[in-house]
Amino acid sequence: MPAAGREIKLASRVSLSSAQQNELLAALPRAALESLFEDLELVELPFGKELYAYGNNLEYSYFPTTAIISLLYVMEDGATTEIAVVGHEGVAGASLLAGERAMCTAVVQSAGYGYRLKTQSLRDAFNQGGALPQLLMRYTNALFAQMAQNAVGGRHSSIEQKLCRWLLDRLDRSPSNELKVTQELISIMLGVRRESITAAAGKLQEEGLIHYRRGNITVLDRAGLECYAGECYKVAKTEYDRLLRDVSRC
């Protein structure tokens, strides 16, 4: 698992346009979003930063704007498997019950920025009703769908399908078709041997779907990747697309 890094608070003032780079925050009515400004903090999220670990008290919720966060299950022997990923579409660490503890470990996988909000402030806003509770419940349903499909795919998918799904999940949360990532990191996230990822990436490159060079993967044929990934990616993607349609009406 990547080593922990620093987290830097950038400014106390919140920009409406910047906060709206996160789709959940953008879906809030302006008055509801502005009511959070006193407690929202813009932070830099460096690669490898551990935001919280399994069993921790959840002090903050994180709304990524440009960063990507991996939700991980870490075994006692240190073995790691990714169970979900959160980007500009969602939130990590949303705790709505007093005393609730983290059920997974959250690590920044792609460096960027995001807004953090004290969990008590999120609970207070949730208990006031309005659009926020609806948004969070819809997002939770979509996140559960992603976790369920990851579990099914982990059992029934080939290494190539798992790799395609993993790449597509990042593309959905990235501004371009280029991903800066090593095969070693992918193998850790998927819980498979590095040699297996090397072979799978080589096969995808031979078929013209990706171009790989050390530390960088460029997707050449997204439609081909989606076809290769199969049902697991399509089901989770459909759930997120439905979420975005729903939040646009809130």
Short mmCIF file of C-alpha atoms in Angstrom, two decimals:
data_model
loop_
_atom_site.label_atom_id
_atom_site.label_comp_id
_atom_site.label_asym_id
_atom_site.label_seq_id
_atom_site.Cartn_x
_atom_site.Cartn_y
_atom_site.Cartn_z
CA MET A 1 0.00 0.00 0.00
CA PRO A 2 1.37 3.51 -0.75
CA ALA A 3 3.07 5.31 2.09
CA ALA A 4 1.15 8.03 3.89
CA GLY A 5 1.78 11.60 2.78
CA ARG A 6 0.90 15.07 3.91
CA GLU A 7 -2.40 16.86 3.68
CA ILE A 8 -2.28 20.60 3.15
CA LYS A 9 -5.08 23.02 3.90
CA LEU A 10 -4.99 25.60 1.12
CA ALA A 11 -7.51 28.25 2.03
CA SER A 12 -10.23 29.08 4.51
CA ARG A 13 -12.43 30.73 1.86
CA VAL A 14 -14.44 28.39 -0.33
CA SER A 15 -15.02 29.14 -3.99
CA LEU A 16 -18.48 28.24 -5.26
CA SER A 17 -17.14 27.24 -8.67
CA SER A 18 -14.34 25.15 -7.13
CA ALA A 19 -16.65 23.33 -4.71
CA GLN A 20 -19.00 22.56 -7.59
CA GLN A 21 -16.27 20.50 -9.27
CA ASN A 22 -17.52 17.79 -6.93
CA GLU A 23 -20.80 16.58 -8.40
CA LEU A 24 -22.53 15.94 -5.07
CA LEU A 25 -21.76 19.46 -3.87
CA ALA A 26 -22.71 20.86 -7.28
CA ALA A 27 -26.13 19.18 -7.03
CA LEU A 28 -26.99 21.00 -3.81
CA PRO A 29 -29.14 24.13 -4.04
CA ARG A 30 -26.90 27.18 -3.80
CA ALA A 31 -28.20 28.18 -0.37
CA ALA A 32 -27.56 24.68 1.01
CA LEU A 33 -24.02 24.63 -0.41
CA GLU A 34 -23.23 28.09 0.91
CA SER A 35 -24.42 27.04 4.38
CA LEU A 36 -21.52 24.56 4.43
CA PHE A 37 -18.88 27.14 3.49
CA GLU A 38 -17.92 27.93 7.09
CA ASP A 39 -16.87 24.29 7.63
CA LEU A 40 -15.64 23.23 4.15
CA GLU A 41 -11.86 23.27 3.72
CA LEU A 42 -10.03 23.04 0.41
CA VAL A 43 -7.10 20.62 0.84
CA GLU A 44 -4.36 19.22 -1.33
CA LEU A 45 -4.47 15.41 -1.35
CA PRO A 46 -1.03 13.99 -2.22
CA PHE A 47 -0.53 10.53 -3.68
CA GLY A 48 -0.35 7.88 -0.95
CA LYS A 49 -2.03 9.98 1.76
CA GLU A 50 -4.01 7.77 4.13
CA LEU A 51 -7.18 9.69 4.98
CA TYR A 52 -8.42 7.15 7.51
CA ALA A 53 -7.84 3.52 8.41
CA TYR A 54 -10.19 0.67 9.24
CA GLY A 55 -11.58 1.11 12.75
CA ASN A 56 -10.72 4.81 12.99
CA ASN A 57 -13.15 7.42 14.19
CA LEU A 58 -14.23 9.35 11.11
CA GLU A 59 -13.27 12.94 11.81
CA TYR A 60 -13.70 14.24 8.24
CA SER A 61 -15.63 13.47 5.08
CA TYR A 62 -13.80 14.11 1.81
CA PHE A 63 -15.40 15.45 -1.38
CA PRO A 64 -12.74 15.04 -4.11
CA THR A 65 -12.61 17.52 -6.98
CA THR A 66 -9.53 16.34 -8.91
CA ALA A 67 -8.11 13.64 -6.60
CA ILE A 68 -9.07 9.96 -6.72
CA ILE A 69 -9.43 7.96 -3.49
CA SER A 70 -9.21 4.19 -3.15
CA LEU A 71 -11.25 2.40 -0.51
CA LEU A 72 -9.22 -0.60 0.60
CA TYR A 73 -9.58 -3.71 2.71
CA VAL A 74 -6.26 -4.48 4.41
CA MET A 75 -5.63 -7.95 5.85
CA GLU A 76 -3.64 -8.55 9.04
CA ASP A 77 -0.67 -9.70 6.94
CA GLY A 78 -0.73 -6.42 4.99
CA ALA A 79 -2.33 -7.82 1.83
CA THR A 80 -4.55 -5.17 0.23
CA THR A 81 -7.59 -5.29 -2.06
CA GLU A 82 -9.49 -2.33 -3.44
CA ILE A 83 -13.22 -2.53 -2.79
CA ALA A 84 -14.30 0.80 -4.35
CA VAL A 85 -13.01 4.05 -5.78
CA VAL A 86 -14.22 7.62 -5.19
CA GLY A 87 -13.60 10.65 -7.39
CA HIS A 88 -15.35 13.89 -8.28
CA GLU A 89 -18.70 12.09 -8.35
CA GLY A 90 -18.79 11.26 -4.65
CA VAL A 91 -17.64 11.43 -1.06
CA ALA A 92 -15.39 9.30 1.15
CA GLY A 93 -15.84 8.93 4.88
CA ALA A 94 -19.44 10.08 5.16
CA SER A 95 -20.42 9.20 8.73
CA LEU A 96 -24.01 9.89 9.68
CA LEU A 97 -24.17 8.09 13.04
CA ALA A 98 -22.40 9.26 16.19
CA GLY A 99 -19.55 6.92 17.14
CA GLU A 100 -19.44 5.31 13.70
CA ARG A 101 -16.04 3.89 12.75
CA ALA A 102 -14.42 3.38 9.37
CA MET A 103 -15.23 0.06 7.72
CA CYS A 104 -12.27 0.32 5.33
CA THR A 105 -9.05 2.25 4.72
CA ALA A 106 -9.05 5.27 2.39
CA VAL A 107 -5.87 6.20 0.50
CA VAL A 108 -5.31 8.88 -2.15
CA GLN A 109 -4.43 7.02 -5.34
CA SER A 110 -4.30 9.95 -7.75
CA ALA A 111 -3.02 13.23 -6.36
CA GLY A 112 -5.23 16.28 -6.60
CA TYR A 113 -7.56 18.40 -4.54
CA GLY A 114 -10.77 18.09 -2.64
CA TYR A 115 -12.89 19.55 0.11
CA ARG A 116 -13.08 18.11 3.57
CA LEU A 117 -15.92 18.61 6.02
CA LYS A 118 -16.02 17.69 9.69
CA THR A 119 -18.28 14.71 10.16
CA GLN A 120 -20.29 16.46 12.86
CA SER A 121 -20.98 19.31 10.44
CA LEU A 122 -22.14 16.79 7.84
CA ARG A 123 -24.42 15.12 10.39
CA ASP A 124 -25.89 18.47 11.41
CA ALA A 125 -26.58 19.37 7.76
CA PHE A 126 -28.03 15.89 7.11
CA ASN A 127 -30.41 16.19 10.08
CA GLN A 128 -31.73 19.50 8.74
CA GLY A 129 -33.25 17.64 5.80
CA GLY A 130 -33.54 19.04 2.30
CA ALA A 131 -31.54 17.87 -0.71
CA LEU A 132 -28.41 16.66 1.12
CA PRO A 133 -29.93 13.52 2.72
CA GLN A 134 -31.42 12.49 -0.64
CA LEU A 135 -28.09 12.96 -2.41
CA LEU A 136 -26.11 11.02 0.18
CA MET A 137 -28.55 8.11 0.21
CA ARG A 138 -28.55 7.89 -3.59
CA TYR A 139 -24.78 8.03 -3.65
CA THR A 140 -24.55 5.32 -0.99
CA ASN A 141 -26.72 3.06 -3.16
CA ALA A 142 -24.42 3.64 -6.14
CA LEU A 143 -21.34 2.95 -4.01
CA PHE A 144 -22.85 -0.31 -2.75
CA ALA A 145 -23.51 -1.31 -6.35
CA GLN A 146 -19.84 -0.68 -7.17
CA MET A 147 -18.71 -2.78 -4.20
CA ALA A 148 -21.09 -5.61 -5.12
CA GLN A 149 -19.86 -5.70 -8.70
CA ASN A 150 -16.25 -5.64 -7.51
CA ALA A 151 -16.98 -8.67 -5.34
CA VAL A 152 -18.65 -10.54 -8.20
CA GLY A 153 -15.95 -9.55 -10.67
CA GLY A 154 -13.21 -10.60 -8.27
CA ARG A 155 -14.60 -14.12 -8.27
CA HIS A 156 -15.76 -14.60 -11.84
CA SER A 157 -13.73 -12.24 -14.06
CA SER A 158 -10.45 -12.91 -15.84
CA ILE A 159 -7.33 -10.86 -15.03
CA GLU A 160 -7.81 -8.96 -18.31
CA GLN A 161 -11.41 -8.11 -17.39
CA LYS A 162 -10.37 -6.95 -13.92
CA LEU A 163 -7.66 -4.75 -15.40
CA CYS A 164 -10.09 -3.23 -17.93
CA ARG A 165 -12.61 -2.51 -15.19
CA TRP A 166 -9.91 -0.93 -13.00
CA LEU A 167 -8.70 1.31 -15.83
CA LEU A 168 -12.24 2.37 -16.77
CA ASP A 169 -13.03 3.28 -13.17
CA ARG A 170 -10.08 5.69 -13.26
CA LEU A 171 -10.95 7.09 -16.67
CA ASP A 172 -14.43 7.95 -15.41
CA ARG A 173 -12.79 10.13 -12.75
CA SER A 174 -9.89 11.56 -14.77
CA PRO A 175 -9.71 14.52 -17.17
CA SER A 176 -7.85 12.64 -19.94
CA ASN A 177 -7.23 9.17 -21.36
CA GLU A 178 -3.78 8.99 -19.77
CA LEU A 179 -3.25 7.39 -16.37
CA LYS A 180 -0.03 7.65 -14.38
CA VAL A 181 0.17 4.31 -12.60
CA THR A 182 2.60 1.45 -12.19
CA GLN A 183 1.86 -2.21 -12.75
CA GLU A 184 2.98 -2.84 -9.17
CA LEU A 185 0.30 -0.52 -7.81
CA ILE A 186 -2.37 -2.13 -9.99
CA SER A 187 -1.36 -5.57 -8.76
CA ILE A 188 -1.67 -4.40 -5.14
CA MET A 189 -5.09 -2.84 -5.72
CA LEU A 190 -6.42 -5.93 -7.50
CA GLY A 191 -4.78 -8.38 -5.12
CA VAL A 192 -3.00 -10.34 -7.87
CA ARG A 193 0.62 -11.03 -8.81
CA ARG A 194 2.50 -8.32 -10.69
CA GLU A 195 3.43 -10.83 -13.39
CA SER A 196 -0.26 -11.39 -14.06
CA ILE A 197 -0.82 -7.67 -14.58
CA THR A 198 2.23 -7.49 -16.88
CA ALA A 199 0.82 -10.29 -19.01
CA ALA A 200 -2.70 -8.80 -19.06
CA ALA A 201 -1.44 -5.31 -19.96
CA GLY A 202 0.68 -6.82 -22.73
CA LYS A 203 -2.35 -8.59 -24.15
CA LEU A 204 -4.45 -5.41 -24.10
CA GLN A 205 -1.63 -3.51 -25.78
CA GLU A 206 -1.28 -6.16 -28.50
CA GLU A 207 -5.01 -5.80 -29.20
CA GLY A 208 -4.64 -2.02 -29.58
CA LEU A 209 -6.72 -1.11 -26.52
CA ILE A 210 -3.97 0.58 -24.52
CA HIS A 211 -0.41 1.82 -24.87
CA TYR A 212 1.80 1.18 -21.86
CA ARG A 213 5.17 2.62 -20.99
CA ARG A 214 6.76 2.71 -17.56
CA GLY A 215 4.44 4.48 -15.15
CA ASN A 216 1.96 5.61 -17.81
CA ILE A 217 -1.02 3.96 -19.51
CA THR A 218 -2.81 5.62 -22.43
CA VAL A 219 -6.21 4.25 -23.36
CA LEU A 220 -6.53 4.06 -27.15
CA ASP A 221 -9.90 2.32 -27.46
CA ARG A 222 -12.31 2.99 -24.61
CA ALA A 223 -15.21 1.20 -26.31
CA GLY A 224 -13.00 -1.84 -26.71
CA LEU A 225 -12.09 -1.74 -23.02
CA GLU A 226 -15.77 -1.52 -22.04
CA CYS A 227 -16.58 -4.50 -24.23
CA TYR A 228 -13.70 -6.47 -22.75
CA ALA A 229 -14.61 -5.55 -19.15
CA GLY A 230 -18.04 -7.10 -19.55
CA GLU A 231 -21.08 -7.00 -17.31
CA CYS A 232 -19.48 -5.94 -14.02
CA TYR A 233 -18.36 -2.55 -15.30
CA LYS A 234 -21.59 -1.91 -17.20
CA VAL A 235 -23.83 -2.59 -14.19
CA ALA A 236 -21.89 -0.27 -11.87
CA LYS A 237 -21.60 2.42 -14.58
CA THR A 238 -25.35 2.30 -15.20
CA GLU A 239 -25.96 2.85 -11.47
CA TYR A 240 -23.68 5.91 -11.43
CA ASP A 241 -25.26 7.32 -14.57
CA ARG A 242 -28.65 6.96 -12.91
CA LEU A 243 -27.28 8.73 -9.84
CA LEU A 244 -26.13 11.69 -11.93
CA ARG A 245 -29.53 11.93 -13.61
CA ASP A 246 -31.21 11.85 -10.21
CA VAL A 247 -28.98 14.47 -8.60
CA SER A 248 -29.53 16.83 -11.52
CA ARG A 249 -33.20 16.90 -10.55
CA CYS A 250 -32.61 17.56 -6.84
#
